């Protein structure tokens, strides 16, 4: 490997943090819209959103009750929350700063400006002494999401497509796969088919929210005539063309690892490649109709563990000093 492990590690985590920010901004924006249409359904999702970040204890230490504005505030501006938007943006900025000589000026300016914009909003006095005015509007999170997309476009257009670029792709794809599984897990307990007339409207709202939370609504509608749990799972797990589907992200990871290893397709030289290929093979043969209730939860939990193991192998192979 020609790129320094320090550089590889920083570009990898820079992209993981940006992808994490984009996902949280999109989730909050989606749930804000859903709350206006069906507040009762959304109420259950705010707690699940905190739980999905694995920092429920920190939230309960900060707030006495679970309210929409508290969840949004905690996930956006709380610097003690290791997964808040502002914390992740700071980490992304510091990783970019450490490798400024290896990335383009536009990349550095893009991530620095985004962090400064969110930090400036955090400094504003909260309206009514509780919640920052900025997080009351979905446009704030839309702007964060679009700024992350702009960063990706700038990276693709200004960074040489060499080893550094493939580490960036690895970070983005690993994080994207992880977040797709967590978003599915977030709403899986609410996605059970319920044909009762009084529950039909709520189910449709949840299904639409899941598709929008993964930026999949329009592409899903092009592929399927009906919105139901089986079709959603098939699309978000098995689509090879939708970039946030699990198979698609695993293919991106496999390609980046192969380019870094300099090997032809089908040959492996490290444990990360072997784990990705094994997970790809298993995922291709999954029967989505069998993933219901506890089986779906168990499958998604296992998928998250497997993705974490791949991340560990990437760290051990490329980032850990000998």
PDB file of C-alpha atoms in Angstrom:
ATOM      1  CA  UNK A   1       0.000   0.000   0.000  1.00  0.00           C
ATOM      2  CA  UNK A   2       1.421   3.346  -1.064  1.00  0.00           C
ATOM      3  CA  UNK A   3      -0.768   5.639   1.041  1.00  0.00           C
ATOM      4  CA  UNK A   4       0.213   6.115   4.699  1.00  0.00           C
ATOM      5  CA  UNK A   5      -1.979   4.312   7.232  1.00  0.00           C
ATOM      6  CA  UNK A   6      -2.601   7.667   8.960  1.00  0.00           C
ATOM      7  CA  UNK A   7      -3.958   9.156   5.743  1.00  0.00           C
ATOM      8  CA  UNK A   8      -6.008   6.048   4.966  1.00  0.00           C
ATOM      9  CA  UNK A   9      -7.536   6.057   8.452  1.00  0.00           C
ATOM     10  CA  UNK A  10      -8.406   9.770   8.307  1.00  0.00           C
ATOM     11  CA  UNK A  11     -10.032   9.711   4.851  1.00  0.00           C
ATOM     12  CA  UNK A  12     -11.953   6.567   5.826  1.00  0.00           C
ATOM     13  CA  UNK A  13     -13.364   8.149   8.992  1.00  0.00           C
ATOM     14  CA  UNK A  14     -13.934  11.514   7.360  1.00  0.00           C
ATOM     15  CA  UNK A  15     -16.341   9.791   4.986  1.00  0.00           C
ATOM     16  CA  UNK A  16     -17.937   7.650   7.680  1.00  0.00           C
ATOM     17  CA  UNK A  17     -18.737  10.740   9.737  1.00  0.00           C
ATOM     18  CA  UNK A  18     -20.152  12.669   6.769  1.00  0.00           C
ATOM     19  CA  UNK A  19     -22.346   9.697   5.845  1.00  0.00           C
ATOM     20  CA  UNK A  20     -23.517   9.422   9.464  1.00  0.00           C
ATOM     21  CA  UNK A  21     -24.452  13.105   9.521  1.00  0.00           C
ATOM     22  CA  UNK A  22     -26.344  12.786   6.237  1.00  0.00           C
ATOM     23  CA  UNK A  23     -28.322   9.834   7.569  1.00  0.00           C
ATOM     24  CA  UNK A  24     -29.263  11.511  10.853  1.00  0.00           C
ATOM     25  CA  UNK A  25     -30.281  14.718   9.081  1.00  0.00           C
ATOM     26  CA  UNK A  26     -32.450  12.734   6.669  1.00  0.00           C
ATOM     27  CA  UNK A  27     -34.069  10.735   9.496  1.00  0.00           C
ATOM     28  CA  UNK A  28     -34.924  13.827  11.508  1.00  0.00           C
ATOM     29  CA  UNK A  29     -36.248  15.635   8.431  1.00  0.00           C
ATOM     30  CA  UNK A  30     -38.413  12.611   7.514  1.00  0.00           C
ATOM     31  CA  UNK A  31     -39.851  12.246  11.004  1.00  0.00           C
ATOM     32  CA  UNK A  32     -40.590  15.960  11.230  1.00  0.00           C
ATOM     33  CA  UNK A  33     -42.721  15.692   8.110  1.00  0.00           C
ATOM     34  CA  UNK A  34     -44.358  12.492   9.360  1.00  0.00           C
ATOM     35  CA  UNK A  35     -45.183  14.150  12.694  1.00  0.00           C
ATOM     36  CA  UNK A  36     -47.216  16.798  10.882  1.00  0.00           C
ATOM     37  CA  UNK A  37     -49.221  14.089   9.116  1.00  0.00           C
ATOM     38  CA  UNK A  38     -49.533  11.519  11.885  1.00  0.00           C
ATOM     39  CA  UNK A  39     -48.189  12.617  15.275  1.00  0.00           C
ATOM     40  CA  UNK A  40     -49.400   9.458  17.059  1.00  0.00           C
ATOM     41  CA  UNK A  41     -47.375   7.168  14.803  1.00  0.00           C
ATOM     42  CA  UNK A  42     -44.272   9.354  14.966  1.00  0.00           C
ATOM     43  CA  UNK A  43     -44.291   9.574  18.773  1.00  0.00           C
ATOM     44  CA  UNK A  44     -43.071   5.972  19.019  1.00  0.00           C
ATOM     45  CA  UNK A  45     -40.324   6.586  16.489  1.00  0.00           C
ATOM     46  CA  UNK A  46     -38.533   9.392  18.370  1.00  0.00           C
ATOM     47  CA  UNK A  47     -37.586   7.074  21.260  1.00  0.00           C
ATOM     48  CA  UNK A  48     -36.558   4.368  18.793  1.00  0.00           C
ATOM     49  CA  UNK A  49     -34.356   6.919  17.032  1.00  0.00           C
ATOM     50  CA  UNK A  50     -32.474   7.661  20.262  1.00  0.00           C
ATOM     51  CA  UNK A  51     -32.144   3.939  20.973  1.00  0.00           C
ATOM     52  CA  UNK A  52     -30.713   3.348  17.501  1.00  0.00           C
ATOM     53  CA  UNK A  53     -27.760   5.638  18.326  1.00  0.00           C
ATOM     54  CA  UNK A  54     -26.962   3.475  21.380  1.00  0.00           C
ATOM     55  CA  UNK A  55     -26.936   6.458  23.743  1.00  0.00           C
ATOM     56  CA  UNK A  56     -30.303   6.262  25.510  1.00  0.00           C
ATOM     57  CA  UNK A  57     -28.620   6.660  28.917  1.00  0.00           C
ATOM     58  CA  UNK A  58     -27.032   9.946  27.874  1.00  0.00           C
ATOM     59  CA  UNK A  59     -30.364  11.221  26.610  1.00  0.00           C
ATOM     60  CA  UNK A  60     -32.183  10.361  29.833  1.00  0.00           C
ATOM     61  CA  UNK A  61     -29.474  12.125  31.843  1.00  0.00           C
ATOM     62  CA  UNK A  62     -30.132  15.268  29.816  1.00  0.00           C
ATOM     63  CA  UNK A  63     -33.918  15.290  29.517  1.00  0.00           C
ATOM     64  CA  UNK A  64     -36.644  14.293  31.925  1.00  0.00           C
ATOM     65  CA  UNK A  65     -39.067  13.226  29.193  1.00  0.00           C
ATOM     66  CA  UNK A  66     -38.963  12.036  25.611  1.00  0.00           C
ATOM     67  CA  UNK A  67     -40.360  14.749  23.365  1.00  0.00           C
ATOM     68  CA  UNK A  68     -39.778  15.410  19.699  1.00  0.00           C
ATOM     69  CA  UNK A  69     -37.929  18.670  20.285  1.00  0.00           C
ATOM     70  CA  UNK A  70     -35.694  17.062  22.925  1.00  0.00           C
ATOM     71  CA  UNK A  71     -34.711  14.192  20.639  1.00  0.00           C
ATOM     72  CA  UNK A  72     -33.941  16.561  17.777  1.00  0.00           C
ATOM     73  CA  UNK A  73     -31.911  18.839  20.015  1.00  0.00           C
ATOM     74  CA  UNK A  74     -29.932  15.926  21.478  1.00  0.00           C
ATOM     75  CA  UNK A  75     -29.174  14.372  18.087  1.00  0.00           C
ATOM     76  CA  UNK A  76     -28.229  17.712  16.542  1.00  0.00           C
ATOM     77  CA  UNK A  77     -26.383  19.994  18.978  1.00  0.00           C
ATOM     78  CA  UNK A  78     -25.415  17.996  22.070  1.00  0.00           C
ATOM     79  CA  UNK A  79     -21.612  17.782  22.077  1.00  0.00           C
ATOM     80  CA  UNK A  80     -21.660  15.161  24.854  1.00  0.00           C
ATOM     81  CA  UNK A  81     -23.531  12.845  22.494  1.00  0.00           C
ATOM     82  CA  UNK A  82     -20.791  11.080  20.459  1.00  0.00           C
ATOM     83  CA  UNK A  83     -23.213  10.574  17.577  1.00  0.00           C
ATOM     84  CA  UNK A  84     -24.819  14.004  17.381  1.00  0.00           C
ATOM     85  CA  UNK A  85     -24.599  15.875  14.101  1.00  0.00           C
ATOM     86  CA  UNK A  86     -22.316  18.562  15.509  1.00  0.00           C
ATOM     87  CA  UNK A  87     -19.991  16.008  17.156  1.00  0.00           C
ATOM     88  CA  UNK A  88     -19.695  13.987  13.962  1.00  0.00           C
ATOM     89  CA  UNK A  89     -19.086  17.103  11.877  1.00  0.00           C
ATOM     90  CA  UNK A  90     -16.345  18.204  14.252  1.00  0.00           C
ATOM     91  CA  UNK A  91     -14.705  14.775  13.966  1.00  0.00           C
ATOM     92  CA  UNK A  92     -15.036  14.915  10.173  1.00  0.00           C
ATOM     93  CA  UNK A  93     -13.472  18.386  10.088  1.00  0.00           C
ATOM     94  CA  UNK A  94     -10.546  17.311  12.275  1.00  0.00           C
ATOM     95  CA  UNK A  95      -9.902  14.264  10.124  1.00  0.00           C
ATOM     96  CA  UNK A  96      -9.944  16.488   7.039  1.00  0.00           C
ATOM     97  CA  UNK A  97      -7.605  18.966   8.747  1.00  0.00           C
ATOM     98  CA  UNK A  98      -5.077  16.224   9.499  1.00  0.00           C
ATOM     99  CA  UNK A  99      -4.802  15.301   5.803  1.00  0.00           C
ATOM    100  CA  UNK A 100      -5.286  18.683   4.128  1.00  0.00           C
ATOM    101  CA  UNK A 101      -2.240  18.026   1.979  1.00  0.00           C
ATOM    102  CA  UNK A 102      -3.904  14.862   0.597  1.00  0.00           C
ATOM    103  CA  UNK A 103      -7.380  16.231  -0.199  1.00  0.00           C
ATOM    104  CA  UNK A 104      -8.513  19.082  -2.414  1.00  0.00           C
ATOM    105  CA  UNK A 105      -9.036  22.639  -1.194  1.00  0.00           C
ATOM    106  CA  UNK A 106     -12.708  22.396  -2.163  1.00  0.00           C
ATOM    107  CA  UNK A 107     -13.168  19.285  -0.017  1.00  0.00           C
ATOM    108  CA  UNK A 108     -11.660  21.026   3.008  1.00  0.00           C
ATOM    109  CA  UNK A 109     -13.725  24.173   2.494  1.00  0.00           C
ATOM    110  CA  UNK A 110     -16.915  22.169   2.013  1.00  0.00           C
ATOM    111  CA  UNK A 111     -16.666  20.238   5.301  1.00  0.00           C
ATOM    112  CA  UNK A 112     -15.327  23.247   7.224  1.00  0.00           C
ATOM    113  CA  UNK A 113     -18.179  25.480   6.047  1.00  0.00           C
ATOM    114  CA  UNK A 114     -20.781  22.864   6.947  1.00  0.00           C
ATOM    115  CA  UNK A 115     -19.366  22.470  10.442  1.00  0.00           C
ATOM    116  CA  UNK A 116     -19.225  26.245  10.932  1.00  0.00           C
ATOM    117  CA  UNK A 117     -22.854  26.634   9.819  1.00  0.00           C
ATOM    118  CA  UNK A 118     -24.104  24.023  12.289  1.00  0.00           C
ATOM    119  CA  UNK A 119     -21.857  25.386  15.075  1.00  0.00           C
ATOM    120  CA  UNK A 120     -23.240  28.886  14.451  1.00  0.00           C
ATOM    121  CA  UNK A 121     -26.805  27.579  14.724  1.00  0.00           C
ATOM    122  CA  UNK A 122     -25.867  25.858  17.985  1.00  0.00           C
ATOM    123  CA  UNK A 123     -24.702  29.207  19.420  1.00  0.00           C
ATOM    124  CA  UNK A 124     -28.076  30.855  18.867  1.00  0.00           C
ATOM    125  CA  UNK A 125     -30.260  31.286  21.926  1.00  0.00           C
ATOM    126  CA  UNK A 126     -32.852  28.489  22.111  1.00  0.00           C
ATOM    127  CA  UNK A 127     -36.384  29.710  21.471  1.00  0.00           C
ATOM    128  CA  UNK A 128     -38.356  29.727  24.708  1.00  0.00           C
ATOM    129  CA  UNK A 129     -35.275  28.597  26.593  1.00  0.00           C
ATOM    130  CA  UNK A 130     -35.619  24.991  25.425  1.00  0.00           C
ATOM    131  CA  UNK A 131     -35.057  24.340  21.742  1.00  0.00           C
ATOM    132  CA  UNK A 132     -32.931  26.069  19.129  1.00  0.00           C
ATOM    133  CA  UNK A 133     -35.030  27.783  16.503  1.00  0.00           C
ATOM    134  CA  UNK A 134     -33.045  26.164  13.663  1.00  0.00           C
ATOM    135  CA  UNK A 135     -34.129  22.618  14.508  1.00  0.00           C
ATOM    136  CA  UNK A 136     -37.801  23.571  14.419  1.00  0.00           C
ATOM    137  CA  UNK A 137     -37.665  23.625  10.627  1.00  0.00           C
ATOM    138  CA  UNK A 138     -36.993  20.685   8.331  1.00  0.00           C
ATOM    139  CA  UNK A 139     -35.174  23.011   5.924  1.00  0.00           C
ATOM    140  CA  UNK A 140     -32.259  23.129   8.389  1.00  0.00           C
ATOM    141  CA  UNK A 141     -31.776  19.376   8.051  1.00  0.00           C
ATOM    142  CA  UNK A 142     -32.438  19.448   4.322  1.00  0.00           C
ATOM    143  CA  UNK A 143     -29.564  21.915   3.970  1.00  0.00           C
ATOM    144  CA  UNK A 144     -27.261  19.667   6.030  1.00  0.00           C
ATOM    145  CA  UNK A 145     -28.223  16.668   3.912  1.00  0.00           C
ATOM    146  CA  UNK A 146     -27.601  18.524   0.659  1.00  0.00           C
ATOM    147  CA  UNK A 147     -24.275  19.832   1.945  1.00  0.00           C
ATOM    148  CA  UNK A 148     -23.193  16.240   2.569  1.00  0.00           C
ATOM    149  CA  UNK A 149     -24.224  15.352  -0.985  1.00  0.00           C
ATOM    150  CA  UNK A 150     -22.227  18.335  -2.237  1.00  0.00           C
ATOM    151  CA  UNK A 151     -19.186  17.074  -0.325  1.00  0.00           C
ATOM    152  CA  UNK A 152     -19.485  13.698  -2.069  1.00  0.00           C
ATOM    153  CA  UNK A 153     -19.742  15.378  -5.457  1.00  0.00           C
ATOM    154  CA  UNK A 154     -16.722  17.564  -4.736  1.00  0.00           C
ATOM    155  CA  UNK A 155     -14.747  14.512  -3.570  1.00  0.00           C
ATOM    156  CA  UNK A 156     -15.611  12.506  -6.660  1.00  0.00           C
ATOM    157  CA  UNK A 157     -14.737  15.416  -8.926  1.00  0.00           C
ATOM    158  CA  UNK A 158     -11.550  16.721  -7.296  1.00  0.00           C
ATOM    159  CA  UNK A 159      -9.864  13.751  -5.566  1.00  0.00           C
ATOM    160  CA  UNK A 160      -7.586  11.487  -7.594  1.00  0.00           C
ATOM    161  CA  UNK A 161      -9.208   8.055  -7.937  1.00  0.00           C
ATOM    162  CA  UNK A 162      -6.328   6.216  -6.340  1.00  0.00           C
ATOM    163  CA  UNK A 163      -5.907   4.446  -2.993  1.00  0.00           C
ATOM    164  CA  UNK A 164      -7.036   7.499  -1.025  1.00  0.00           C
ATOM    165  CA  UNK A 165     -10.262   7.584  -3.026  1.00  0.00           C
ATOM    166  CA  UNK A 166     -10.952   3.890  -2.412  1.00  0.00           C
ATOM    167  CA  UNK A 167     -10.540   4.353   1.340  1.00  0.00           C
ATOM    168  CA  UNK A 168     -13.063   7.179   1.122  1.00  0.00           C
ATOM    169  CA  UNK A 169     -15.450   4.836  -0.709  1.00  0.00           C
ATOM    170  CA  UNK A 170     -14.915   2.162   1.950  1.00  0.00           C
ATOM    171  CA  UNK A 171     -15.798   4.537   4.775  1.00  0.00           C
ATOM    172  CA  UNK A 172     -18.884   5.850   3.024  1.00  0.00           C
ATOM    173  CA  UNK A 173     -20.147   2.392   2.026  1.00  0.00           C
ATOM    174  CA  UNK A 174     -19.566   0.705   5.412  1.00  0.00           C
ATOM    175  CA  UNK A 175     -21.420   3.516   7.189  1.00  0.00           C
ATOM    176  CA  UNK A 176     -24.201   3.538   4.594  1.00  0.00           C
ATOM    177  CA  UNK A 177     -24.796  -0.199   4.950  1.00  0.00           C
ATOM    178  CA  UNK A 178     -24.819   0.078   8.737  1.00  0.00           C
ATOM    179  CA  UNK A 179     -27.324   2.920   8.687  1.00  0.00           C
ATOM    180  CA  UNK A 180     -29.654   1.137   6.261  1.00  0.00           C
ATOM    181  CA  UNK A 181     -29.819  -1.825   8.636  1.00  0.00           C
ATOM    182  CA  UNK A 182     -30.425   0.477  11.602  1.00  0.00           C
ATOM    183  CA  UNK A 183     -33.174   2.414   9.838  1.00  0.00           C
ATOM    184  CA  UNK A 184     -34.853  -0.877   8.959  1.00  0.00           C
ATOM    185  CA  UNK A 185     -34.430  -2.056  12.534  1.00  0.00           C
ATOM    186  CA  UNK A 186     -35.768   1.266  13.790  1.00  0.00           C
ATOM    187  CA  UNK A 187     -39.151   0.660  12.204  1.00  0.00           C
ATOM    188  CA  UNK A 188     -39.217  -3.117  11.885  1.00  0.00           C
ATOM    189  CA  UNK A 189     -41.406  -3.604  14.938  1.00  0.00           C
ATOM    190  CA  UNK A 190     -43.946  -1.243  13.395  1.00  0.00           C
ATOM    191  CA  UNK A 191     -43.881  -2.783   9.922  1.00  0.00           C
ATOM    192  CA  UNK A 192     -45.867  -5.932  10.633  1.00  0.00           C
ATOM    193  CA  UNK A 193     -48.624  -6.339   8.092  1.00  0.00           C
ATOM    194  CA  UNK A 194     -51.913  -5.221   9.590  1.00  0.00           C
ATOM    195  CA  UNK A 195     -54.914  -5.285   7.290  1.00  0.00           C
ATOM    196  CA  UNK A 196     -57.350  -3.919   9.874  1.00  0.00           C
ATOM    197  CA  UNK A 197     -59.050  -0.874   8.306  1.00  0.00           C
ATOM    198  CA  UNK A 198     -58.317   1.340  11.302  1.00  0.00           C
ATOM    199  CA  UNK A 199     -54.586   0.516  11.067  1.00  0.00           C
ATOM    200  CA  UNK A 200     -54.175   0.784   7.293  1.00  0.00           C
ATOM    201  CA  UNK A 201     -53.544   4.526   7.223  1.00  0.00           C
ATOM    202  CA  UNK A 202     -50.872   4.357   9.938  1.00  0.00           C
ATOM    203  CA  UNK A 203     -49.154   1.458   8.165  1.00  0.00           C
ATOM    204  CA  UNK A 204     -48.972   3.389   4.902  1.00  0.00           C
ATOM    205  CA  UNK A 205     -47.497   6.397   6.736  1.00  0.00           C
ATOM    206  CA  UNK A 206     -44.828   4.182   8.318  1.00  0.00           C
ATOM    207  CA  UNK A 207     -43.970   2.462   5.064  1.00  0.00           C
ATOM    208  CA  UNK A 208     -43.623   5.787   3.279  1.00  0.00           C
ATOM    209  CA  UNK A 209     -41.517   7.166   6.135  1.00  0.00           C
ATOM    210  CA  UNK A 210     -39.175   4.161   5.906  1.00  0.00           C
ATOM    211  CA  UNK A 211     -38.707   4.654   2.173  1.00  0.00           C
ATOM    212  CA  UNK A 212     -38.132   8.387   2.574  1.00  0.00           C
ATOM    213  CA  UNK A 213     -35.753   7.819   5.499  1.00  0.00           C
ATOM    214  CA  UNK A 214     -33.557   5.776   3.136  1.00  0.00           C
ATOM    215  CA  UNK A 215     -34.027   8.152   0.155  1.00  0.00           C
ATOM    216  CA  UNK A 216     -35.702   5.219  -1.581  1.00  0.00           C
ATOM    217  CA  UNK A 217     -39.263   6.436  -2.188  1.00  0.00           C
ATOM    218  CA  UNK A 218     -39.037   7.427  -5.841  1.00  0.00           C
ATOM    219  CA  UNK A 219     -36.753   4.566  -6.923  1.00  0.00           C
ATOM    220  CA  UNK A 220     -38.926   2.041  -5.069  1.00  0.00           C
ATOM    221  CA  UNK A 221     -42.030   3.296  -6.864  1.00  0.00           C
ATOM    222  CA  UNK A 222     -40.297   2.726 -10.191  1.00  0.00           C
ATOM    223  CA  UNK A 223     -39.611  -0.897  -9.272  1.00  0.00           C
ATOM    224  CA  UNK A 224     -42.784  -1.954  -7.448  1.00  0.00           C
ATOM    225  CA  UNK A 225     -46.502  -1.400  -7.895  1.00  0.00           C
ATOM    226  CA  UNK A 226     -47.367  -2.017  -4.223  1.00  0.00           C
ATOM    227  CA  UNK A 227     -45.893  -0.697  -1.002  1.00  0.00           C
ATOM    228  CA  UNK A 228     -45.718  -3.606   1.407  1.00  0.00           C
ATOM    229  CA  UNK A 229     -43.184  -5.020   3.836  1.00  0.00           C
ATOM    230  CA  UNK A 230     -41.900  -7.802   1.565  1.00  0.00           C
ATOM    231  CA  UNK A 231     -41.290  -5.429  -1.339  1.00  0.00           C
ATOM    232  CA  UNK A 232     -39.571  -2.870   0.885  1.00  0.00           C
ATOM    233  CA  UNK A 233     -37.267  -5.497   2.370  1.00  0.00           C
ATOM    234  CA  UNK A 234     -36.469  -6.938  -1.048  1.00  0.00           C
ATOM    235  CA  UNK A 235     -35.601  -3.494  -2.381  1.00  0.00           C
ATOM    236  CA  UNK A 236     -33.515  -2.296   0.583  1.00  0.00           C
ATOM    237  CA  UNK A 237     -31.711  -5.602   1.037  1.00  0.00           C
ATOM    238  CA  UNK A 238     -31.316  -7.046  -2.447  1.00  0.00           C
ATOM    239  CA  UNK A 239     -31.307  -4.252  -5.012  1.00  0.00           C
ATOM    240  CA  UNK A 240     -27.994  -4.145  -6.883  1.00  0.00           C
ATOM    241  CA  UNK A 241     -28.724  -0.731  -8.392  1.00  0.00           C
ATOM    242  CA  UNK A 242     -30.097   1.341  -5.499  1.00  0.00           C
ATOM    243  CA  UNK A 243     -27.003   2.783  -3.731  1.00  0.00           C
ATOM    244  CA  UNK A 244     -28.332   2.410  -0.173  1.00  0.00           C
ATOM    245  CA  UNK A 245     -29.455  -1.212  -0.534  1.00  0.00           C
ATOM    246  CA  UNK A 246     -27.351  -3.708   1.395  1.00  0.00           C
ATOM    247  CA  UNK A 247     -26.258  -5.710  -1.666  1.00  0.00           C
ATOM    248  CA  UNK A 248     -25.289  -2.518  -3.507  1.00  0.00           C
ATOM    249  CA  UNK A 249     -23.195  -1.235  -0.589  1.00  0.00           C
ATOM    250  CA  UNK A 250     -21.500  -4.619  -0.141  1.00  0.00           C
ATOM    251  CA  UNK A 251     -20.606  -4.617  -3.844  1.00  0.00           C
ATOM    252  CA  UNK A 252     -19.072  -1.159  -3.400  1.00  0.00           C
ATOM    253  CA  UNK A 253     -17.067  -2.378  -0.397  1.00  0.00           C
ATOM    254  CA  UNK A 254     -15.942  -5.479  -2.287  1.00  0.00           C
ATOM    255  CA  UNK A 255     -14.856  -3.395  -5.290  1.00  0.00           C
ATOM    256  CA  UNK A 256     -12.909  -0.885  -3.172  1.00  0.00           C
ATOM    257  CA  UNK A 257     -11.128  -3.682  -1.277  1.00  0.00           C
ATOM    258  CA  UNK A 258     -10.265  -5.427  -4.534  1.00  0.00           C
ATOM    259  CA  UNK A 259      -8.826  -2.209  -5.977  1.00  0.00           C
ATOM    260  CA  UNK A 260      -6.770  -1.640  -2.829  1.00  0.00           C
ATOM    261  CA  UNK A 261      -5.494  -5.219  -2.869  1.00  0.00           C
ATOM    262  CA  UNK A 262      -4.687  -5.091  -6.576  1.00  0.00           C
ATOM    263  CA  UNK A 263      -6.298  -8.486  -7.063  1.00  0.00           C
ATOM    264  CA  UNK A 264      -8.622  -9.779  -9.765  1.00  0.00           C
ATOM    265  CA  UNK A 265     -12.243 -10.620  -8.984  1.00  0.00           C
ATOM    266  CA  UNK A 266     -12.558 -13.899  -7.091  1.00  0.00           C
ATOM    267  CA  UNK A 267      -9.123 -13.737  -5.438  1.00  0.00           C
ATOM    268  CA  UNK A 268      -8.638 -12.731  -1.806  1.00  0.00           C
ATOM    269  CA  UNK A 269      -5.584 -11.706   0.117  1.00  0.00           C
ATOM    270  CA  UNK A 270      -7.038 -10.494   3.431  1.00  0.00           C
ATOM    271  CA  UNK A 271      -9.735 -11.323   5.970  1.00  0.00           C
ATOM    272  CA  UNK A 272     -11.831  -8.235   5.153  1.00  0.00           C
ATOM    273  CA  UNK A 273     -12.300  -9.396   1.554  1.00  0.00           C
ATOM    274  CA  UNK A 274     -13.245 -12.893   2.691  1.00  0.00           C
ATOM    275  CA  UNK A 275     -15.835 -11.580   5.159  1.00  0.00           C
ATOM    276  CA  UNK A 276     -17.404  -9.288   2.552  1.00  0.00           C
ATOM    277  CA  UNK A 277     -17.631 -12.082  -0.026  1.00  0.00           C
ATOM    278  CA  UNK A 278     -19.183 -14.454   2.501  1.00  0.00           C
ATOM    279  CA  UNK A 279     -21.771 -11.857   3.540  1.00  0.00           C
ATOM    280  CA  UNK A 280     -22.523 -11.056  -0.109  1.00  0.00           C
ATOM    281  CA  UNK A 281     -23.152 -14.718  -0.852  1.00  0.00           C
ATOM    282  CA  UNK A 282     -25.448 -15.162   2.153  1.00  0.00           C
ATOM    283  CA  UNK A 283     -27.377 -11.948   1.486  1.00  0.00           C
ATOM    284  CA  UNK A 284     -28.002 -12.838  -2.172  1.00  0.00           C
ATOM    285  CA  UNK A 285     -29.802 -16.005  -1.072  1.00  0.00           C
ATOM    286  CA  UNK A 286     -31.945 -14.538   1.712  1.00  0.00           C
ATOM    287  CA  UNK A 287     -35.689 -15.209   1.463  1.00  0.00           C
ATOM    288  CA  UNK A 288     -37.269 -11.889   2.446  1.00  0.00           C
ATOM    289  CA  UNK A 289     -40.692 -13.502   2.960  1.00  0.00           C
ATOM    290  CA  UNK A 290     -39.233 -15.380   5.941  1.00  0.00           C
ATOM    291  CA  UNK A 291     -38.107 -12.147   7.632  1.00  0.00           C
ATOM    292  CA  UNK A 292     -41.005 -11.324   9.913  1.00  0.00           C
ATOM    293  CA  UNK A 293     -41.196 -10.244  13.536  1.00  0.00           C
ATOM    294  CA  UNK A 294     -38.382 -11.622  15.663  1.00  0.00           C
ATOM    295  CA  UNK A 295     -36.711 -13.212  12.614  1.00  0.00           C
ATOM    296  CA  UNK A 296     -36.305  -9.800  10.989  1.00  0.00           C
ATOM    297  CA  UNK A 297     -34.879  -8.271  14.159  1.00  0.00           C
ATOM    298  CA  UNK A 298     -32.427 -11.138  14.569  1.00  0.00           C
ATOM    299  CA  UNK A 299     -31.370 -10.925  10.906  1.00  0.00           C
ATOM    300  CA  UNK A 300     -30.755  -7.182  11.083  1.00  0.00           C
ATOM    301  CA  UNK A 301     -28.855  -7.510  14.366  1.00  0.00           C
ATOM    302  CA  UNK A 302     -26.629 -10.162  12.809  1.00  0.00           C
ATOM    303  CA  UNK A 303     -26.097  -7.985   9.740  1.00  0.00           C
ATOM    304  CA  UNK A 304     -24.923  -5.108  11.947  1.00  0.00           C
ATOM    305  CA  UNK A 305     -22.509  -7.430  13.769  1.00  0.00           C
ATOM    306  CA  UNK A 306     -21.119  -8.720  10.464  1.00  0.00           C
ATOM    307  CA  UNK A 307     -20.632  -5.195   9.108  1.00  0.00           C
ATOM    308  CA  UNK A 308     -18.848  -4.235  12.320  1.00  0.00           C
ATOM    309  CA  UNK A 309     -16.559  -7.246  11.926  1.00  0.00           C
ATOM    310  CA  UNK A 310     -15.728  -6.147   8.371  1.00  0.00           C
ATOM    311  CA  UNK A 311     -14.902  -2.680   9.718  1.00  0.00           C
ATOM    312  CA  UNK A 312     -12.600  -4.209  12.332  1.00  0.00           C
ATOM    313  CA  UNK A 313     -10.804  -6.278   9.689  1.00  0.00           C
ATOM    314  CA  UNK A 314     -10.328  -3.192   7.515  1.00  0.00           C
ATOM    315  CA  UNK A 315      -8.805  -1.397  10.523  1.00  0.00           C
ATOM    316  CA  UNK A 316      -6.540  -4.333  11.337  1.00  0.00           C
ATOM    317  CA  UNK A 317      -5.423  -4.724   7.731  1.00  0.00           C
ATOM    318  CA  UNK A 318      -4.839  -1.113   6.738  1.00  0.00           C
ATOM    319  CA  UNK A 319      -4.822   1.264   9.709  1.00  0.00           C
ATOM    320  CA  UNK A 320      -3.107  -0.540  12.588  1.00  0.00           C
ATOM    321  CA  UNK A 321       0.608   0.171  12.694  1.00  0.00           C
ATOM    322  CA  UNK A 322       2.725  -2.926  12.504  1.00  0.00           C
TER     323      UNK A 322
END
